[in-house]
Amino acid sequence: MTAVPGKDPHPEEHGASTPVLAMGDFNDEPFDTSLVTHALSTRQRRRVLKAETPRLWNLMWPAIGLPEGSFYFNNEPNLLDQFLVNANMARQDATLAVDADSVQILKFDGMVNPGTYPSPVPFGGMGNEVNQEGFSDHFPIGLRVTEAD
C-alpha cells in the first residue's frame, strides 16, 4: 500500500466507512505536538465529524486535569495512554461506535502502590529488578465499543 499525502489509506483498502481505533501508550499527553499536529487528533468530536480531511477524536482529553493519570513520573500524573477514533466511530449511528463517557483509567486491586500517589505496581525489567507481583508502569485504560444491530 502506498500512502498518498492528505489521504487516509485505510478507506482505500477497506472502504470509506472503515472504523479506525488507535489506542495505547503514545508516550505523550493529548495536547502534545505528536498527537495534535502529527496524528491530527483533537478534543472536539465535531471537528472530526465536519473535517474535509481525516482527523482523529482523542477521547482522553476529559481526563486531563484529573488528579489521576495512566502513568506517574516523580509522583506526577501523566496521561500518556490514548484512544483515538476516526469519524466512522465517532458518529452517533456508527456501525462500530465508541461510548466516550465510558473511558476510564483502570485500577484493579493489587495493581496500585499504597501511599500518597496511586502509581501502578511495575513488573520491572529494563535495568530494574523484576517483580513477579507487578503489572506495568502504566495503568490500563478502558473504553466500551458497541456494534450496531
Tab-separated table of C-alpha atoms in Angstrom:
chain	number	residue	atom	x	y	z
A	1	MET	CA	0.000	0.000	0.000
A	2	THR	CA	1.377	3.395	-0.948
A	3	ALA	CA	0.443	6.360	1.236
A	4	VAL	CA	-0.952	9.354	-0.606
A	5	PRO	CA	-0.413	12.723	1.132
A	6	GLY	CA	-3.656	14.054	2.599
A	7	LYS	CA	-5.483	10.748	2.137
A	8	ASP	CA	-6.286	8.131	4.773
A	9	PRO	CA	-5.069	4.802	3.313
A	10	HIS	CA	-7.470	2.647	5.317
A	11	PRO	CA	-10.637	3.586	3.392
A	12	GLU	CA	-8.756	2.934	0.147
A	13	GLU	CA	-8.066	-0.619	1.303
A	14	HIS	CA	-11.257	-1.414	3.202
A	15	GLY	CA	-13.873	1.125	2.084
A	16	ALA	CA	-14.889	4.652	3.037
A	17	SER	CA	-16.893	3.515	6.083
A	18	THR	CA	-13.952	1.785	7.808
A	19	PRO	CA	-13.952	2.427	11.572
A	20	VAL	CA	-10.486	3.223	12.967
A	21	LEU	CA	-9.435	2.984	16.618
A	22	ALA	CA	-5.832	3.685	17.599
A	23	MET	CA	-5.055	3.000	21.234
A	24	GLY	CA	-2.170	2.557	23.585
A	25	ASP	CA	0.898	4.256	25.038
A	26	PHE	CA	1.732	7.189	22.755
A	27	ASN	CA	4.294	8.421	25.305
A	28	ASP	CA	2.806	11.922	25.010
A	29	GLU	CA	-0.103	13.879	26.502
A	30	PRO	CA	-3.218	14.612	24.385
A	31	PHE	CA	-2.095	18.224	23.820
A	32	ASP	CA	1.432	17.369	22.632
A	33	THR	CA	2.544	18.081	19.056
A	34	SER	CA	2.923	14.398	18.209
A	35	LEU	CA	-0.797	13.859	18.757
A	36	VAL	CA	-2.279	17.208	17.715
A	37	THR	CA	-0.122	18.005	14.677
A	38	HIS	CA	1.232	14.675	13.514
A	39	ALA	CA	-1.637	12.328	14.420
A	40	LEU	CA	-4.220	15.036	13.604
A	41	SER	CA	-6.100	14.402	16.826
A	42	THR	CA	-8.424	16.834	18.539
A	43	ARG	CA	-10.566	17.069	21.649
A	44	GLN	CA	-13.570	18.116	19.566
A	45	ARG	CA	-15.804	15.405	18.166
A	46	ARG	CA	-17.459	17.956	15.866
A	47	ARG	CA	-14.105	18.830	14.227
A	48	VAL	CA	-13.621	15.171	13.357
A	49	LEU	CA	-17.153	14.789	12.002
A	50	LYS	CA	-17.015	18.008	9.920
A	51	ALA	CA	-13.396	17.738	8.711
A	52	GLU	CA	-12.664	17.696	4.997
A	53	THR	CA	-9.509	15.661	5.602
A	54	PRO	CA	-9.227	12.746	8.046
A	55	ARG	CA	-8.842	13.661	11.717
A	56	LEU	CA	-8.976	11.641	14.930
A	57	TRP	CA	-11.012	12.327	18.064
A	58	ASN	CA	-8.870	11.862	21.179
A	59	LEU	CA	-11.183	10.514	23.858
A	60	MET	CA	-8.688	11.073	26.674
A	61	TRP	CA	-8.985	14.886	26.754
A	62	PRO	CA	-11.656	14.892	29.519
A	63	ALA	CA	-9.202	13.070	31.818
A	64	ILE	CA	-6.682	15.931	31.644
A	65	GLY	CA	-6.609	17.777	34.936
A	66	LEU	CA	-7.979	14.889	36.959
A	67	PRO	CA	-5.889	14.028	39.994
A	68	GLU	CA	-5.051	10.637	38.463
A	69	GLY	CA	-3.118	9.622	35.363
A	70	SER	CA	-2.331	6.490	33.396
A	71	PHE	CA	1.395	6.905	34.149
A	72	TYR	CA	3.308	8.520	37.013
A	73	PHE	CA	6.723	10.152	36.838
A	74	ASN	CA	8.205	11.699	40.000
A	75	ASN	CA	4.774	11.308	41.643
A	76	GLU	CA	3.152	13.464	38.940
A	77	PRO	CA	0.239	12.020	36.960
A	78	ASN	CA	0.630	11.911	33.177
A	79	LEU	CA	-1.886	10.904	30.528
A	80	LEU	CA	0.300	9.037	28.032
A	81	ASP	CA	-2.235	6.386	27.020
A	82	GLN	CA	-4.736	7.407	24.349
A	83	PHE	CA	-7.867	6.342	22.492
A	84	LEU	CA	-8.093	7.953	19.026
A	85	VAL	CA	-11.067	7.288	16.731
A	86	ASN	CA	-11.978	8.423	13.243
A	87	ALA	CA	-15.324	9.911	12.171
A	88	ASN	CA	-16.656	6.460	11.308
A	89	MET	CA	-16.510	5.531	15.007
A	90	ALA	CA	-17.467	8.984	16.321
A	91	ARG	CA	-20.861	9.169	14.582
A	92	GLN	CA	-23.991	8.511	16.653
A	93	ASP	CA	-25.222	5.998	14.057
A	94	ALA	CA	-21.839	4.284	13.568
A	95	THR	CA	-21.814	0.561	12.845
A	96	LEU	CA	-18.977	0.246	15.356
A	97	ALA	CA	-19.314	3.103	17.848
A	98	VAL	CA	-17.434	4.287	20.916
A	99	ASP	CA	-19.088	5.370	24.137
A	100	ALA	CA	-16.988	8.422	25.018
A	101	ASP	CA	-18.490	8.517	28.519
A	102	SER	CA	-17.171	5.021	29.249
A	103	VAL	CA	-13.471	5.971	29.004
A	104	GLN	CA	-11.612	5.312	32.229
A	105	ILE	CA	-8.233	4.661	33.757
A	106	LEU	CA	-8.492	1.206	35.315
A	107	LYS	CA	-7.010	0.482	38.729
A	108	PHE	CA	-7.629	-3.075	39.833
A	109	ASP	CA	-6.991	-4.432	43.340
A	110	GLY	CA	-3.329	-5.218	43.868
A	111	MET	CA	-2.270	-3.076	40.943
A	112	VAL	CA	-1.825	0.159	42.901
A	113	ASN	CA	1.134	1.027	45.131
A	114	PRO	CA	-0.014	2.067	48.597
A	115	GLY	CA	0.899	5.592	49.559
A	116	THR	CA	0.062	9.185	48.776
A	117	TYR	CA	0.226	8.771	44.995
A	118	PRO	CA	-1.695	5.966	43.241
A	119	SER	CA	1.113	4.778	40.974
A	120	PRO	CA	0.996	1.310	39.427
A	121	VAL	CA	2.993	-1.637	40.757
A	122	PRO	CA	5.509	-2.172	37.937
A	123	PHE	CA	6.669	-5.567	36.715
A	124	GLY	CA	10.182	-4.226	36.382
A	125	GLY	CA	12.849	-5.126	33.873
A	126	MET	CA	14.770	-2.678	31.685
A	127	GLY	CA	17.562	-2.486	34.279
A	128	ASN	CA	15.213	-2.775	37.261
A	129	GLU	CA	14.616	-5.841	39.381
A	130	VAL	CA	11.729	-7.989	38.125
A	131	ASN	CA	8.701	-8.013	40.429
A	132	GLN	CA	6.643	-11.156	39.780
A	133	GLU	CA	3.735	-9.487	41.625
A	134	GLY	CA	3.911	-6.406	39.408
A	135	PHE	CA	1.937	-5.430	36.324
A	136	SER	CA	3.073	-2.450	34.267
A	137	ASP	CA	4.419	1.046	34.731
A	138	HIS	CA	1.127	2.267	33.216
A	139	PHE	CA	-2.439	1.747	34.353
A	140	PRO	CA	-4.644	0.236	31.641
A	141	ILE	CA	-7.326	2.362	30.023
A	142	GLY	CA	-10.771	1.086	29.123
A	143	LEU	CA	-13.484	2.004	26.649
A	144	ARG	CA	-16.814	0.496	25.608
A	145	VAL	CA	-17.286	-0.161	21.886
A	146	THR	CA	-20.689	-1.257	20.584
A	147	GLU	CA	-21.721	-2.828	17.303
A	148	ALA	CA	-24.999	-1.778	15.703
A	149	ASP	CA	-27.586	-4.497	15.131
